[in-house]
Amino acid sequence: MTLINSLWNNKKFFSFIFYTALIVCCYLFFSQPAFNIDVAHSDKYGHIMVFFTLAMLLNRFSALRIKLQILLLTGFGISVEIVQSFIPYRSGSVDDVVADILGLLLFYGLLKLIEHFSATNKHD
């Protein structure tokens, strides 16, 4: 078994990466921005990518049902925006929560497509 295969199937590895990513995300979400990116909606793209990645990591190690994974990560996104609304140099945004949910739906939708096509290919 190759190193990549053994890591891909290692729940402890993905658990560690997921919780590390949560800590890094909290730091980035709550710290004062060091610079402005002058690209329209760049923060929304960031939210989509972050929550897509968090969903992938959580799904790799968790036995939780997908609906509960979505609920937990959506709750995390909402909590981040609530906390940001109390930080002077940050602001909470419903648009960010929508972007978070879009990232989750993109991941879980892609996962369902992959599962569907791999199941279809096994029957052929």
PDB file of N, CA and C in Angstrom, residues 61-97:
ATOM      1  N   PHE A  61     -13.153  11.400   7.915  1.00  0.00           N
ATOM      2  CA  PHE A  61     -12.901  10.685   9.178  1.00  0.00           C
ATOM      3  C   PHE A  61     -14.159  10.431  10.002  1.00  0.00           C
ATOM      4  N   SER A  62     -15.241  11.106   9.691  1.00  0.00           N
ATOM      5  CA  SER A  62     -16.418  11.037  10.548  1.00  0.00           C
ATOM      6  C   SER A  62     -17.412   9.981  10.083  1.00  0.00           C
ATOM      7  N   ALA A  63     -18.039   9.345  11.046  1.00  0.00           N
ATOM      8  CA  ALA A  63     -19.107   8.392  10.750  1.00  0.00           C
ATOM      9  C   ALA A  63     -20.474   9.074  10.829  1.00  0.00           C
ATOM     10  N   LEU A  64     -20.470  10.393  11.059  1.00  0.00           N
ATOM     11  CA  LEU A  64     -21.729  11.128  11.148  1.00  0.00           C
ATOM     12  C   LEU A  64     -22.445  11.126   9.802  1.00  0.00           C
ATOM     13  N   ARG A  65     -23.756  11.114   9.856  1.00  0.00           N
ATOM     14  CA  ARG A  65     -24.539  11.199   8.622  1.00  0.00           C
ATOM     15  C   ARG A  65     -24.291  12.551   7.960  1.00  0.00           C
ATOM     16  N   ILE A  66     -24.429  12.590   6.653  1.00  0.00           N
ATOM     17  CA  ILE A  66     -24.131  13.800   5.890  1.00  0.00           C
ATOM     18  C   ILE A  66     -24.974  14.984   6.367  1.00  0.00           C
ATOM     19  N   LYS A  67     -26.243  14.756   6.663  1.00  0.00           N
ATOM     20  CA  LYS A  67     -27.097  15.855   7.136  1.00  0.00           C
ATOM     21  C   LYS A  67     -26.540  16.473   8.416  1.00  0.00           C
ATOM     22  N   LEU A  68     -26.030  15.636   9.315  1.00  0.00           N
ATOM     23  CA  LEU A  68     -25.459  16.144  10.558  1.00  0.00           C
ATOM     24  C   LEU A  68     -24.140  16.872  10.295  1.00  0.00           C
ATOM     25  N   GLN A  69     -23.333  16.363   9.370  1.00  0.00           N
ATOM     26  CA  GLN A  69     -22.100  17.061   8.992  1.00  0.00           C
ATOM     27  C   GLN A  69     -22.421  18.460   8.470  1.00  0.00           C
ATOM     28  N   ILE A  70     -23.421  18.543   7.588  1.00  0.00           N
ATOM     29  CA  ILE A  70     -23.826  19.841   7.032  1.00  0.00           C
ATOM     30  C   ILE A  70     -24.326  20.757   8.144  1.00  0.00           C
ATOM     31  N   LEU A  71     -25.127  20.214   9.051  1.00  0.00           N
ATOM     32  CA  LEU A  71     -25.660  21.002  10.161  1.00  0.00           C
ATOM     33  C   LEU A  71     -24.536  21.528  11.054  1.00  0.00           C
ATOM     34  N   LEU A  72     -23.578  20.676  11.397  1.00  0.00           N
ATOM     35  CA  LEU A  72     -22.460  21.097  12.254  1.00  0.00           C
ATOM     36  C   LEU A  72     -21.617  22.179  11.590  1.00  0.00           C
ATOM     37  N   LEU A  73     -21.280  21.986  10.320  1.00  0.00           N
ATOM     38  CA  LEU A  73     -20.439  22.968   9.636  1.00  0.00           C
ATOM     39  C   LEU A  73     -21.197  24.267   9.369  1.00  0.00           C
ATOM     40  N   THR A  74     -22.493  24.178   9.110  1.00  0.00           N
ATOM     41  CA  THR A  74     -23.301  25.394   8.964  1.00  0.00           C
ATOM     42  C   THR A  74     -23.351  26.138  10.295  1.00  0.00           C
ATOM     43  N   GLY A  75     -23.514  25.399  11.389  1.00  0.00           N
ATOM     44  CA  GLY A  75     -23.490  26.006  12.717  1.00  0.00           C
ATOM     45  C   GLY A  75     -22.169  26.694  13.003  1.00  0.00           C
ATOM     46  N   PHE A  76     -21.071  26.075  12.575  1.00  0.00           N
ATOM     47  CA  PHE A  76     -19.755  26.694  12.734  1.00  0.00           C
ATOM     48  C   PHE A  76     -19.704  28.000  11.945  1.00  0.00           C
ATOM     49  N   GLY A  77     -20.177  27.981  10.700  1.00  0.00           N
ATOM     50  CA  GLY A  77     -20.170  29.187   9.869  1.00  0.00           C
ATOM     51  C   GLY A  77     -21.007  30.307  10.470  1.00  0.00           C
ATOM     52  N   ILE A  78     -22.181  29.964  10.976  1.00  0.00           N
ATOM     53  CA  ILE A  78     -23.048  30.963  11.610  1.00  0.00           C
ATOM     54  C   ILE A  78     -22.381  31.505  12.869  1.00  0.00           C
ATOM     55  N   SER A  79     -21.775  30.625  13.663  1.00  0.00           N
ATOM     56  CA  SER A  79     -21.082  31.049  14.891  1.00  0.00           C
ATOM     57  C   SER A  79     -19.949  32.013  14.580  1.00  0.00           C
ATOM     58  N   VAL A  80     -19.197  31.727  13.526  1.00  0.00           N
ATOM     59  CA  VAL A  80     -18.099  32.612  13.121  1.00  0.00           C
ATOM     60  C   VAL A  80     -18.642  34.005  12.816  1.00  0.00           C
ATOM     61  N   GLU A  81     -19.724  34.075  12.075  1.00  0.00           N
ATOM     62  CA  GLU A  81     -20.285  35.378  11.701  1.00  0.00           C
ATOM     63  C   GLU A  81     -20.838  36.118  12.914  1.00  0.00           C
ATOM     64  N   ILE A  82     -21.423  35.397  13.862  1.00  0.00           N
ATOM     65  CA  ILE A  82     -21.918  36.036  15.088  1.00  0.00           C
ATOM     66  C   ILE A  82     -20.749  36.617  15.876  1.00  0.00           C
ATOM     67  N   VAL A  83     -19.685  35.837  16.051  1.00  0.00           N
ATOM     68  CA  VAL A  83     -18.508  36.329  16.777  1.00  0.00           C
ATOM     69  C   VAL A  83     -17.904  37.522  16.048  1.00  0.00           C
ATOM     70  N   GLN A  84     -17.798  37.441  14.719  1.00  0.00           N
ATOM     71  CA  GLN A  84     -17.217  38.546  13.951  1.00  0.00           C
ATOM     72  C   GLN A  84     -18.017  39.836  14.118  1.00  0.00           C
ATOM     73  N   SER A  85     -19.313  39.726  14.343  1.00  0.00           N
ATOM     74  CA  SER A  85     -20.128  40.936  14.499  1.00  0.00           C
ATOM     75  C   SER A  85     -19.791  41.695  15.788  1.00  0.00           C
ATOM     76  N   PHE A  86     -19.098  41.042  16.727  1.00  0.00           N
ATOM     77  CA  PHE A  86     -18.688  41.688  17.972  1.00  0.00           C
ATOM     78  C   PHE A  86     -17.228  42.134  17.960  1.00  0.00           C
ATOM     79  N   ILE A  87     -16.501  41.840  16.901  1.00  0.00           N
ATOM     80  CA  ILE A  87     -15.092  42.224  16.797  1.00  0.00           C
ATOM     81  C   ILE A  87     -15.025  43.536  16.022  1.00  0.00           C
ATOM     82  N   PRO A  88     -14.388  44.574  16.605  1.00  0.00           N
ATOM     83  CA  PRO A  88     -14.413  45.908  15.987  1.00  0.00           C
ATOM     84  C   PRO A  88     -13.897  45.959  14.540  1.00  0.00           C
ATOM     85  N   TYR A  89     -12.883  45.217  14.220  1.00  0.00           N
ATOM     86  CA  TYR A  89     -12.287  45.269  12.881  1.00  0.00           C
ATOM     87  C   TYR A  89     -12.853  44.203  11.945  1.00  0.00           C
ATOM     88  N   ARG A  90     -13.909  43.529  12.370  1.00  0.00           N
ATOM     89  CA  ARG A  90     -14.588  42.512  11.552  1.00  0.00           C
ATOM     90  C   ARG A  90     -16.073  42.841  11.491  1.00  0.00           C
ATOM     91  N   SER A  91     -16.773  42.169  10.609  1.00  0.00           N
ATOM     92  CA  SER A  91     -18.231  42.322  10.567  1.00  0.00           C
ATOM     93  C   SER A  91     -18.850  40.992  10.160  1.00  0.00           C
ATOM     94  N   GLY A  92     -19.945  40.661  10.797  1.00  0.00           N
ATOM     95  CA  GLY A  92     -20.667  39.447  10.448  1.00  0.00           C
ATOM     96  C   GLY A  92     -21.481  39.680   9.185  1.00  0.00           C
ATOM     97  N   SER A  93     -21.680  38.632   8.412  1.00  0.00           N
ATOM     98  CA  SER A  93     -22.378  38.796   7.140  1.00  0.00           C
ATOM     99  C   SER A  93     -23.201  37.555   6.802  1.00  0.00           C
ATOM    100  N   VAL A  94     -24.454  37.779   6.470  1.00  0.00           N
ATOM    101  CA  VAL A  94     -25.308  36.681   6.016  1.00  0.00           C
ATOM    102  C   VAL A  94     -24.766  36.135   4.695  1.00  0.00           C
ATOM    103  N   ASP A  95     -24.222  37.022   3.857  1.00  0.00           N
ATOM    104  CA  ASP A  95     -23.644  36.586   2.579  1.00  0.00           C
ATOM    105  C   ASP A  95     -22.515  35.577   2.788  1.00  0.00           C
ATOM    106  N   ASP A  96     -21.735  35.758   3.849  1.00  0.00           N
ATOM    107  CA  ASP A  96     -20.660  34.803   4.136  1.00  0.00           C
ATOM    108  C   ASP A  96     -21.231  33.436   4.512  1.00  0.00           C
ATOM    109  N   VAL A  97     -22.315  33.432   5.279  1.00  0.00           N
ATOM    110  CA  VAL A  97     -22.958  32.161   5.645  1.00  0.00           C
ATOM    111  C   VAL A  97     -23.496  31.471   4.391  1.00  0.00           C
TER     112      VAL A  97
END
